[in-house]
CSV table of C-alpha atoms and ligand atoms in Angstrom, one decimal:
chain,number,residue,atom,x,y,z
T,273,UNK,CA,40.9,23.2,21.7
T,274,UNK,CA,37.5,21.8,22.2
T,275,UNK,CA,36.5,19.0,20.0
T,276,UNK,CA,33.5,18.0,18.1
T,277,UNK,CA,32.9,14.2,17.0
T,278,UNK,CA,30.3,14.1,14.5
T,279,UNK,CA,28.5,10.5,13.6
T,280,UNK,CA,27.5,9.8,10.4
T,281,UNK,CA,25.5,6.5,9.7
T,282,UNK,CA,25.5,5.7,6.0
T,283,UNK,CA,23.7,2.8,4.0
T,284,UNK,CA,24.5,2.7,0.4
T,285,UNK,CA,24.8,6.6,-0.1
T,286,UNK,CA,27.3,6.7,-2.8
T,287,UNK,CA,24.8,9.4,-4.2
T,288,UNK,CA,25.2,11.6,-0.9
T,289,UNK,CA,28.3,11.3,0.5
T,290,UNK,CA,30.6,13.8,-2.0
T,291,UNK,CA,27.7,16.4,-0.9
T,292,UNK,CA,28.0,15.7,2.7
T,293,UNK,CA,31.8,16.0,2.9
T,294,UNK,CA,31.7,19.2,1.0
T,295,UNK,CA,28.9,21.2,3.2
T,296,UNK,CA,30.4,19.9,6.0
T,297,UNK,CA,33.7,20.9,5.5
T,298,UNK,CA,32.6,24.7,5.3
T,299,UNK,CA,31.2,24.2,8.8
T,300,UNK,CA,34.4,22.6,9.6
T,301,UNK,CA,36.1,26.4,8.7
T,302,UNK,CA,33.3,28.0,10.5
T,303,UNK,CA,33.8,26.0,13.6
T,304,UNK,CA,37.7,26.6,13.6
T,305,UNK,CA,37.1,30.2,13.6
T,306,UNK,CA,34.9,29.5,17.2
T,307,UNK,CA,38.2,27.4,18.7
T,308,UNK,CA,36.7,24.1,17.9
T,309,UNK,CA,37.9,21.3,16.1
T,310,UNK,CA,35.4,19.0,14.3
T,311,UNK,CA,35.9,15.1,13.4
T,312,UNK,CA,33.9,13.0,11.4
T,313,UNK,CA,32.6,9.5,12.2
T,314,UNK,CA,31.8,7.8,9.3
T,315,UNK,CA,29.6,4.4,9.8
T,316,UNK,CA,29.4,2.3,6.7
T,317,UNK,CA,26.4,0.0,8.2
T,318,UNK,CA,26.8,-2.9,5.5
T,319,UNK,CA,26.3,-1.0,2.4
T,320,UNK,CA,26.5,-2.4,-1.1
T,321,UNK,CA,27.7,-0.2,-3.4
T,322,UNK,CA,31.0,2.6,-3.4
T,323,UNK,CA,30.1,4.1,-0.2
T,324,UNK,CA,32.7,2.4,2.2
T,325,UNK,CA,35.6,3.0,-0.8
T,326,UNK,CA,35.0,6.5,-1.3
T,327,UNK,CA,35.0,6.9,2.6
T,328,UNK,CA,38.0,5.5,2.6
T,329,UNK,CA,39.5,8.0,0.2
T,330,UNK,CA,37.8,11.1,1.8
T,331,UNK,CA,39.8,9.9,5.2
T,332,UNK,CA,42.7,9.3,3.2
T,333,UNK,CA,42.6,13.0,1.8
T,334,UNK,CA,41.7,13.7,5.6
T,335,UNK,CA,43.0,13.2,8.8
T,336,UNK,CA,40.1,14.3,10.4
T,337,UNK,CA,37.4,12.2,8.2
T,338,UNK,CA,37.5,8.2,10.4
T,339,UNK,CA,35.6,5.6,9.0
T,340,UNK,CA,34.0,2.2,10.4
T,341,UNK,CA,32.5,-0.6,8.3
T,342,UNK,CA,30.4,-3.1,9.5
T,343,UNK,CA,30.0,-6.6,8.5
T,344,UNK,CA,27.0,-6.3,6.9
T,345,UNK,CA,24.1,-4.0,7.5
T,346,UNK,CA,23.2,-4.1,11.4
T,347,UNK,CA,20.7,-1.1,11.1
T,348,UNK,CA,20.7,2.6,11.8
T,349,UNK,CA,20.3,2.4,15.5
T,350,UNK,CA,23.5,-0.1,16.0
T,351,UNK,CA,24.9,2.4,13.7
T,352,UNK,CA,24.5,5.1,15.6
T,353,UNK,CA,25.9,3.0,19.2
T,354,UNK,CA,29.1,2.5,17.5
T,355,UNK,CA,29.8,5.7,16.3
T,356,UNK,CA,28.3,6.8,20.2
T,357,UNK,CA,31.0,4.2,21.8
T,358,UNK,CA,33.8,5.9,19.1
T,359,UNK,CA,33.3,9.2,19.2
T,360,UNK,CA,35.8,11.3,21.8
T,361,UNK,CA,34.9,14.5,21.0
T,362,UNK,CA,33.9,16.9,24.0
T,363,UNK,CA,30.9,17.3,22.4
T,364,UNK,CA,29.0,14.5,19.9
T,365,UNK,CA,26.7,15.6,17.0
T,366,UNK,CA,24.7,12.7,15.1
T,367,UNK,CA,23.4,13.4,11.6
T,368,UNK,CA,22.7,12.4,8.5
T,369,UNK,CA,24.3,11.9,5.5
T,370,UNK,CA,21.9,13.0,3.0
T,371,UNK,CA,21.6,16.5,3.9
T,372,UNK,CA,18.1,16.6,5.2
T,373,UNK,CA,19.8,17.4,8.6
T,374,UNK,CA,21.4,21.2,7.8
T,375,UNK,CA,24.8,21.5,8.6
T,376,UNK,CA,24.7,25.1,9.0
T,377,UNK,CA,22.4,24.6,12.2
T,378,UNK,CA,25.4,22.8,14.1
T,379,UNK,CA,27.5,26.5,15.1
T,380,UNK,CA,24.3,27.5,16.6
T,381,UNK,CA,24.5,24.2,18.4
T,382,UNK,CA,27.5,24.4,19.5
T,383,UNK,CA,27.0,28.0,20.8
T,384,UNK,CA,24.1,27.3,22.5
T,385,UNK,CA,25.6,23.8,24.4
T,386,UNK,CA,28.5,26.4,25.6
T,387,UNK,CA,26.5,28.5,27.7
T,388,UNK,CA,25.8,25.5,29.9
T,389,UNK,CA,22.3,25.8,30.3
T,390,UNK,CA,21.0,22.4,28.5
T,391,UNK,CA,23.3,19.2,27.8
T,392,UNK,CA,21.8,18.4,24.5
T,393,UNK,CA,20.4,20.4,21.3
T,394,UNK,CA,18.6,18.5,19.1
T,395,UNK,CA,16.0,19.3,16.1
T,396,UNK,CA,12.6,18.6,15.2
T,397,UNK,CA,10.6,18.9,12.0
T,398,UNK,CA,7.6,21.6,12.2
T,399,UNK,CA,5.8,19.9,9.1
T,400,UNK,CA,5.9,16.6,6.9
T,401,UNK,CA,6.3,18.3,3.7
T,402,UNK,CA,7.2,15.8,1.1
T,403,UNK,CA,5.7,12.9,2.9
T,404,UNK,CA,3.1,10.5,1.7
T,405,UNK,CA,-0.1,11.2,3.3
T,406,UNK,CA,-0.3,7.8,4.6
T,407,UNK,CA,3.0,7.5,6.3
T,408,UNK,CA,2.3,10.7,7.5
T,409,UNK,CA,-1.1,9.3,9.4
T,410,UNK,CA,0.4,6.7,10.7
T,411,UNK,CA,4.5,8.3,12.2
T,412,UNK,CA,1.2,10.6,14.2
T,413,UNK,CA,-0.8,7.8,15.5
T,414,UNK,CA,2.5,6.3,17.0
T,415,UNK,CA,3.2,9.4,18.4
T,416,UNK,CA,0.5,10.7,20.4
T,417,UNK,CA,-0.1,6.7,21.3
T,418,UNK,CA,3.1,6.6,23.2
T,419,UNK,CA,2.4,9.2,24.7
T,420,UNK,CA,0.0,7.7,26.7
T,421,UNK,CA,1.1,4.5,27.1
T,422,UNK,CA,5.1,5.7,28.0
T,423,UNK,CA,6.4,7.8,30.5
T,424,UNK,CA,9.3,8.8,28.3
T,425,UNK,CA,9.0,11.7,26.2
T,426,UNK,CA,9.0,11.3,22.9
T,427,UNK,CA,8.5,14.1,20.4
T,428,UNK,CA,6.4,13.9,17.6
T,429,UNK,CA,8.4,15.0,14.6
T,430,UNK,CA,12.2,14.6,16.1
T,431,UNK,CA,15.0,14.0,14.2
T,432,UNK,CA,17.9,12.3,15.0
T,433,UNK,CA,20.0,15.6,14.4
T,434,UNK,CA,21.5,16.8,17.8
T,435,UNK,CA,24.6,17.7,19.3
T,436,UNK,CA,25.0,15.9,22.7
T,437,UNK,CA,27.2,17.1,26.2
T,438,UNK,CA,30.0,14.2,26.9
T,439,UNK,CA,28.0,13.6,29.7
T,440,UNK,CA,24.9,13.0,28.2
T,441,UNK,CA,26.7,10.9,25.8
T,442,UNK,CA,28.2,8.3,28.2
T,443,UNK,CA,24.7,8.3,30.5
T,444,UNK,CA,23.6,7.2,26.6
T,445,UNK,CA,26.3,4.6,26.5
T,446,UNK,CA,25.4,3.2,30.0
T,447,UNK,CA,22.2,1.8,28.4
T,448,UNK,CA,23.9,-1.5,26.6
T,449,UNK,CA,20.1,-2.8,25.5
T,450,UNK,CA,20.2,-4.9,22.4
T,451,UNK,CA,16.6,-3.5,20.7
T,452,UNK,CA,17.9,-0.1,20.9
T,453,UNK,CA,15.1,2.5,20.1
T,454,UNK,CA,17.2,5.9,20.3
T,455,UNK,CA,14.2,7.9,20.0
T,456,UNK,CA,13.2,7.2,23.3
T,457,UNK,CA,16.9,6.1,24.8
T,458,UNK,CA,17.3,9.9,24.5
T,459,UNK,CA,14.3,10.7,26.2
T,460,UNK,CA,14.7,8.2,28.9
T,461,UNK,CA,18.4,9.5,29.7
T,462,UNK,CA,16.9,12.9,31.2
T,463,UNK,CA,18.8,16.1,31.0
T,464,UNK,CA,17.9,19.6,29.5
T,465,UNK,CA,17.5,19.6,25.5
T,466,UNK,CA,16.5,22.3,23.8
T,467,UNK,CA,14.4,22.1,20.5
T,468,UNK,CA,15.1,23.8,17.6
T,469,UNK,CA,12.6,23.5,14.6
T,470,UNK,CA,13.0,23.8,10.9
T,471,UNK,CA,10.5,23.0,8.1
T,472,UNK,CA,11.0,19.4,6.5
T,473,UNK,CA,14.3,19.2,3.8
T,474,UNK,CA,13.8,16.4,1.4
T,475,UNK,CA,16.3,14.4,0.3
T,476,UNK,CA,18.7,15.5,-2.0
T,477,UNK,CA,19.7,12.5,-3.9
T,478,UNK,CA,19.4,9.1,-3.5
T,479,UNK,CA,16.3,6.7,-1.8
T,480,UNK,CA,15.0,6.6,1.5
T,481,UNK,CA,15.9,3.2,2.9
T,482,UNK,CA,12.6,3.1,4.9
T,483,UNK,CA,9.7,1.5,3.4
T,484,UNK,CA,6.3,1.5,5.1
T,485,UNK,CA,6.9,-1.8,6.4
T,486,UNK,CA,10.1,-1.3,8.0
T,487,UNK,CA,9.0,2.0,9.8
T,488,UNK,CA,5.9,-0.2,10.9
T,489,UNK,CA,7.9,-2.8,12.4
T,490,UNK,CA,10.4,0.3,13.9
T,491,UNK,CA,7.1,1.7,15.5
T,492,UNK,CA,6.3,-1.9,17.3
T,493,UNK,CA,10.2,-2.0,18.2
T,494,UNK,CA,9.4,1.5,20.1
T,495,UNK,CA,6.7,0.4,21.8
T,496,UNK,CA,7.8,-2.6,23.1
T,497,UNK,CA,11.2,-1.2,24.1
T,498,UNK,CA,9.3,1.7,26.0
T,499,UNK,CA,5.8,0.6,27.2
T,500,UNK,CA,4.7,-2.3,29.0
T,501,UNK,CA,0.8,-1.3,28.7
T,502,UNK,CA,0.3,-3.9,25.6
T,503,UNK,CA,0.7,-6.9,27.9
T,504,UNK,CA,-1.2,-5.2,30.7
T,505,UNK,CA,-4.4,-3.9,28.5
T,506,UNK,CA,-4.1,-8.3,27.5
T,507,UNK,CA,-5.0,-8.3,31.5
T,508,UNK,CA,-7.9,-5.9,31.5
T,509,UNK,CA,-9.4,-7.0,28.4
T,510,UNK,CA,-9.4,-10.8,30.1
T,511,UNK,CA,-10.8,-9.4,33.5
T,512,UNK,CA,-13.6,-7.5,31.6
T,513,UNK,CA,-14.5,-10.2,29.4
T,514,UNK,CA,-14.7,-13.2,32.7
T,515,UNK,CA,-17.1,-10.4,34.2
T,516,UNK,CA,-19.2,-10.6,31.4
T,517,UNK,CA,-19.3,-13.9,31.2
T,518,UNK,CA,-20.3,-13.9,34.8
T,519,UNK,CA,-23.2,-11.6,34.0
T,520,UNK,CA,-24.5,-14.1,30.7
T,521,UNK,CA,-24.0,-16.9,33.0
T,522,UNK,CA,-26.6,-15.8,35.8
T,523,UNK,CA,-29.2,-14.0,33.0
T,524,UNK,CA,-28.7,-17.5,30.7
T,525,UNK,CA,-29.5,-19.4,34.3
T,526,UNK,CA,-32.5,-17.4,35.1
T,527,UNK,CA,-34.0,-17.5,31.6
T,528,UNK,CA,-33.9,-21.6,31.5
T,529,UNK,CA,-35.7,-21.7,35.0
T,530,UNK,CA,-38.3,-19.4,33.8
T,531,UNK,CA,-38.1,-20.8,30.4
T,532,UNK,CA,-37.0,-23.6,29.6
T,533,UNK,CA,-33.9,-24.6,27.5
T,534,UNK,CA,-34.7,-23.9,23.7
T,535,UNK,CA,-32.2,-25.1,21.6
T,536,UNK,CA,-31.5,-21.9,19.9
T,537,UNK,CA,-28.5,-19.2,19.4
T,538,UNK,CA,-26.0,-21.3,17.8
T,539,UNK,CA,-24.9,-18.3,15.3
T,540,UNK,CA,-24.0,-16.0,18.2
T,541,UNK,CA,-22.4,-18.8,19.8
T,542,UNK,CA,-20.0,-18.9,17.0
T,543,UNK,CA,-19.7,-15.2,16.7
T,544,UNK,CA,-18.5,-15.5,20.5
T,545,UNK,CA,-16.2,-17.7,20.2
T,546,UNK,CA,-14.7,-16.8,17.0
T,547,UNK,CA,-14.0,-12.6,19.0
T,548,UNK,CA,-12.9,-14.3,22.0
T,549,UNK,CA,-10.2,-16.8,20.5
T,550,UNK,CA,-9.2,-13.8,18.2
T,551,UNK,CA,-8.9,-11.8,21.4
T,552,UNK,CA,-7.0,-14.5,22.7
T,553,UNK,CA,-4.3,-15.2,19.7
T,554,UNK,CA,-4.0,-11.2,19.7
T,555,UNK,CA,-2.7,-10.9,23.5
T,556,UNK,CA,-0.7,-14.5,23.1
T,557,UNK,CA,1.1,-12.7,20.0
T,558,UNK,CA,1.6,-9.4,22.3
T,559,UNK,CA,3.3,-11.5,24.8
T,560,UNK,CA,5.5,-13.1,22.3
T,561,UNK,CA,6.7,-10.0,21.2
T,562,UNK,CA,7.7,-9.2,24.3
T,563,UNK,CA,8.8,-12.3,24.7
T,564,UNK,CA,11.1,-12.5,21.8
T,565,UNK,CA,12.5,-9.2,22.7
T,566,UNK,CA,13.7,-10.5,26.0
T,567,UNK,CA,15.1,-13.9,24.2
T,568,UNK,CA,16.8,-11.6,21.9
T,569,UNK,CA,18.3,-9.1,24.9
T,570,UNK,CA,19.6,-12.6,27.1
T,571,UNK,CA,21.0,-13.9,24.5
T,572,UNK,CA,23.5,-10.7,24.6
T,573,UNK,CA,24.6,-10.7,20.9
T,574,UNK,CA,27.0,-7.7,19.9
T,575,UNK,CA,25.0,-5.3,18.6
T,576,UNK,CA,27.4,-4.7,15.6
T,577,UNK,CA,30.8,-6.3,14.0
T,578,UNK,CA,33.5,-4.7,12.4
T,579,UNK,CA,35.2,-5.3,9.6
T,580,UNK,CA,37.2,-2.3,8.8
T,581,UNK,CA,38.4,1.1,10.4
T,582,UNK,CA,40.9,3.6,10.8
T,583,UNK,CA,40.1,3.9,13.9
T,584,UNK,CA,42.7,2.9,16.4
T,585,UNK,CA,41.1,0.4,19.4
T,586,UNK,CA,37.8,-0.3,17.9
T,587,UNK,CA,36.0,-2.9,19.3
T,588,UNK,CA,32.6,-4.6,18.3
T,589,UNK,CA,29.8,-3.5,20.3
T,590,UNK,CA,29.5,-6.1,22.9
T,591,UNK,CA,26.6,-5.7,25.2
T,592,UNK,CA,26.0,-6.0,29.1
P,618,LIG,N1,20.8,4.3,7.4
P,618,LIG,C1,21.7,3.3,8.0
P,618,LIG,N2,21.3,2.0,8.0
P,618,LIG,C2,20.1,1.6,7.5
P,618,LIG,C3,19.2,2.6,6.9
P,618,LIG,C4,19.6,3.9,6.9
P,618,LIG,O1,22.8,3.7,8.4
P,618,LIG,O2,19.8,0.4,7.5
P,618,LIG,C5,21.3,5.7,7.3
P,618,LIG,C6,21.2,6.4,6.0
P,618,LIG,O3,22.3,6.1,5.2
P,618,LIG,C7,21.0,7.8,6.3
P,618,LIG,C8,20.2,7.8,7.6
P,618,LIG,O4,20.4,6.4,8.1
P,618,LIG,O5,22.2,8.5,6.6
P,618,LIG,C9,18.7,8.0,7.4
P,618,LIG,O6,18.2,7.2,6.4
P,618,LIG,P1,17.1,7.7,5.3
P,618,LIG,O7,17.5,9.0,4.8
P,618,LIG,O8,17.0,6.6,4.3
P,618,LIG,O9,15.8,7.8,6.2
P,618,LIG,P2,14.7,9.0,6.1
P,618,LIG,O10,15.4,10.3,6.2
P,618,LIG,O11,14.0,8.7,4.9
P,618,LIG,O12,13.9,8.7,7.4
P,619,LIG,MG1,16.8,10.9,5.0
């Protein structure tokens, strides 16, 4: 029988995770009745509160429930490359936990990855219902700004919900970065997805664990992962800027041999040089980041440790 590994990263969701288990367990049922098993991953990424002790009783009361606790929390996206480098399902589904991803949509998933024509189905919100105005402004900007400054797709409004071929899967595990952006890792992998679209669910219980901030600094992560355009627009700005400087230079010339030299212009002097060392600082801090990404990436951390699991062979998720 065909097998279905689904990965479930949770952060402090002691609200969420009694819901979870029971919707999914009715698609469990469902799925049996289409020949295919279903297992799920469980990723306790740090959390604070009951979350890892009532996983560990929901796998007690069920074989097919596995668990994994990290360390401490290590962040959604090394969350989601354990339960990746875990799961041994035929097929790998990646949700979660606090039902704004329906599990209802993952038969349809399943039936649709069967017929072989696409490797991967995976979901994307229609609207931002729900959302703060602002944060909705902003997750747009992002989007239509990478996609002119990336060559990989990556689609306004996608969530992480999707249920993957194993081959798509281990073409995602082939890419052992440490600033893992999945977003666009998915994109850049290739293969045929299909879309399917649903109108925004909020969350049932429980916070968000994404404040404006954090998504901000997500967005930069994303672009520096998946662009290089930043450090070359620092380039062109310079070039256009020693051209223009060119142009003063032989109009200032010919004005003090037709003129004479006036000592005049001071305020605009400063106004120059205070946009042109802002320029400056601005491009030096674009380079850092690139810069600190790469220290980051050579240094070749593991992107997660374990603490506990029931999951036999489990390793920590060395890179490289
Ligand atoms: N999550 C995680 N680690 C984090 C933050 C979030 O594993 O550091 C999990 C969280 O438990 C949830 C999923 O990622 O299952 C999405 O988080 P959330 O619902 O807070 O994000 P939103 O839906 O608001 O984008
Ligand atoms: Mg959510």
């Amino acid at each position: 029988m065909e097998l279905i590994s689904i990965i479930v990263p949770c952060y402090n969701e002691q609200e969420t995770l009694e819901d979870y288990y029971r919707e999914i367990s009715i698609i469990r049922g469902q799925l049996l009745q289409m020949e295919c098993g279903l297992e799920v991953l469980f990723v306790d990424d740090g959390s604070k509160d009951q979350t890892l002790k009532q996983m560990k009783k929901l796998a007690e009361e069920n074989p097919w429930i596995k668990y994994l606790s990290f360390t401490r929390n290590f962040g959604k996206e090394a969350a989601i490359y354990a339960g990746l480098t875990h799961a041994c399902g035929d097929w790998v589904g990646l949700m979660d936990v606090d039902l704004q991803d329906p599990p209802a949509l993952i038969p349809q998933m399943l039936a649709t990855l069967r017929e072989k024509e696409y490797d991967c189905v995976a979901t994307r919100r229609v609207d931002r219902k729900g959302e703060p105005v602002i944060r909705s402004f902003f997750a747009r900007a992002f989007y239509k700004i990478m996609r002119h400054i990336s060559d990989v797709e990556i689609v306004d409004g996608a969530r992480d919900f999707r249920l993957m071929s194993r081959q798509y899967v281990d073409s995602l595990l082939k890419l052992k970065e440490y600033n893992r952006f999945s977003k666009g890792l998915f994109g850049w992998v290739g293969y045929k997805t299909k879309w399917l679209e649903y109108e925004n669910i909020e969350r049932t219980k429980g916070e968000t664990k994404w404040s404006f901030f954090k998504l901000l600094m997500y967005s930069i992560d994303g672009i520096v992962a998946f662009s290089t355009v930043p450090v070359r627009f620092a380039a062109w700005i310079g070039l256009m800027f020693c051209l223009l400087a060119f142009v003063f230079i032989l109009v200032i010339i010919g004005r003090t041999l037709a003129f004479g030299d006036p000592v005049a212009g001071w305020p605009s002097l400063v106004c120059i040089i205070l946009l042109l060392s802002g320029i400056q600082l601005f491009c030096l801090g674009l380079l850092g980041e690139y810069l600190s990404k790469t220290y980051l990436e050579v240094k070749k951390r593991p992107i997660y440790l374990c603490r506990e699991t029931n999951l036999e062979g489990a390793s920590d998720g060395k890179q490289g």
